[in-house]
XYZ file of C-alpha atoms in Angstrom:
149
model
C 111.849 102.204 57.157
C 110.944 98.555 57.740
C 107.884 97.815 59.806
C 109.256 94.346 60.782
C 111.678 93.830 63.462
C 113.154 90.747 65.361
C 110.801 90.539 68.513
C 111.338 88.470 71.566
C 108.112 88.072 73.719
C 108.528 87.147 77.805
C 106.376 87.684 80.666
C 106.706 88.543 84.350
C 104.159 88.555 87.175
C 103.875 90.203 90.461
C 102.145 87.556 92.710
C 101.162 89.104 95.889
C 99.641 87.708 99.372
C 98.676 90.452 101.589
C 101.974 92.623 102.250
C 104.280 89.786 100.803
C 105.470 89.670 97.141
C 106.695 86.296 95.750
C 110.224 86.666 94.519
C 112.733 84.190 92.948
C 116.385 84.506 94.114
C 117.529 84.173 90.269
C 121.027 82.360 90.096
C 121.609 82.893 86.459
C 124.450 85.276 85.694
C 122.815 87.506 83.214
C 120.067 88.910 85.639
C 121.113 87.774 89.248
C 119.384 88.827 92.341
C 115.689 88.843 93.563
C 113.209 89.321 91.027
C 109.754 88.438 89.621
C 109.257 85.088 88.244
C 108.544 84.703 84.517
C 109.902 83.497 81.105
C 109.307 83.269 77.334
C 106.110 83.140 75.196
C 106.329 79.913 73.534
C 105.394 79.918 69.657
C 101.527 79.825 69.336
C 100.925 80.601 72.955
C 98.669 83.230 74.149
C 100.608 86.030 76.399
C 97.967 85.222 79.272
C 98.430 81.403 78.604
C 102.227 82.016 78.811
C 102.175 83.946 82.114
C 99.802 81.054 83.667
C 102.095 78.466 82.497
C 105.386 80.432 83.383
C 104.245 80.736 87.122
C 103.128 77.123 87.520
C 106.696 76.004 86.043
C 108.814 78.162 88.280
C 106.395 78.592 91.383
C 104.099 75.573 91.588
C 101.363 78.147 91.795
C 98.429 78.103 89.229
C 97.547 81.933 89.153
C 93.822 82.968 88.704
C 92.842 86.247 86.991
C 96.188 87.865 85.821
C 96.088 91.539 85.026
C 98.026 93.121 82.407
C 99.751 96.176 84.189
C 102.306 97.236 81.872
C 105.339 96.550 79.380
C 108.829 96.768 79.688
C 111.089 96.822 76.379
C 114.782 97.176 75.366
C 116.738 96.913 72.212
C 118.124 93.920 71.009
C 119.735 93.263 67.777
C 117.843 94.281 64.760
C 114.642 94.621 67.152
C 113.441 94.722 70.787
C 112.704 92.474 73.764
C 109.269 92.827 75.181
C 108.247 91.964 78.632
C 104.372 91.662 79.438
C 103.761 92.854 82.882
C 101.390 91.081 85.114
C 100.156 91.138 88.538
C 97.766 88.557 90.468
C 96.877 88.248 94.116
C 94.696 84.909 93.515
C 96.458 81.373 93.007
C 96.129 77.857 93.970
C 98.821 75.434 94.472
C 101.955 74.757 96.708
C 104.872 76.947 96.281
C 107.895 75.265 94.796
C 111.379 76.484 93.518
C 112.792 75.492 90.219
C 116.298 75.525 88.628
C 115.740 79.423 87.774
C 115.981 80.138 91.637
C 114.713 79.652 95.123
C 110.820 81.334 95.447
C 110.370 83.350 98.624
C 107.494 85.167 99.948
C 109.136 88.717 100.828
C 107.388 91.409 103.077
C 106.888 94.507 101.145
C 108.287 96.595 103.851
C 111.535 94.543 104.061
C 112.060 94.607 100.354
C 115.277 97.144 100.777
C 117.162 94.362 102.812
C 117.324 91.957 99.511
C 119.711 92.288 96.702
C 117.170 92.575 93.896
C 118.210 92.820 90.215
C 119.353 96.398 88.779
C 116.027 97.566 87.564
C 113.579 96.164 89.809
C 112.186 98.957 91.840
C 111.656 100.952 88.535
C 109.862 97.671 87.353
C 107.877 97.483 90.412
C 106.937 101.208 90.293
C 105.482 100.877 86.759
C 103.467 97.727 87.776
C 101.878 99.078 91.012
C 101.373 102.590 89.442
C 97.812 103.671 87.861
C 99.813 106.206 85.938
C 102.825 104.344 84.332
C 102.371 101.752 81.600
C 105.613 101.302 80.012
C 109.336 100.689 81.169
C 111.814 101.556 78.321
C 115.371 101.009 78.013
C 116.906 103.507 75.570
C 120.601 103.676 74.624
C 121.998 107.041 74.488
C 125.815 108.075 73.884
C 126.372 104.301 74.277
C 124.648 104.214 77.915
C 121.316 102.525 79.044
C 118.960 104.749 80.139
C 115.408 103.950 81.856
C 112.358 105.762 80.835
C 108.855 105.253 82.636
C 105.790 106.143 80.898
């Protein structure tokens, strides 16, 4: 068995302000709906640098002291797609939107009123839990299954 595989590295960040969560109403077809802002880690960039840069690009905010709070992964051709999950409640700057989607502060209690991406609630569960660290997709009998650890 090879110890080398194709890996795609990305980041997501749960930015909070009191009882509000910063979400992006994502417009791309592959993952449409309200979700957390994020993006790809660039070659040579640290994971923390990537989440700070992505938040600035997609939200206009400069996040301070992002905390790694989990990992999401799923299979891709000959490898895996890894998402480093961060959370943050300190930031500076003015909120802006990007071509990725409109940014909105959403009250946590009203979250169910919004159309979120398919796995959003499980993702949030991992990010907000002290007992969970990992969100894994596995394919069993040609069906994608979520495992939270």
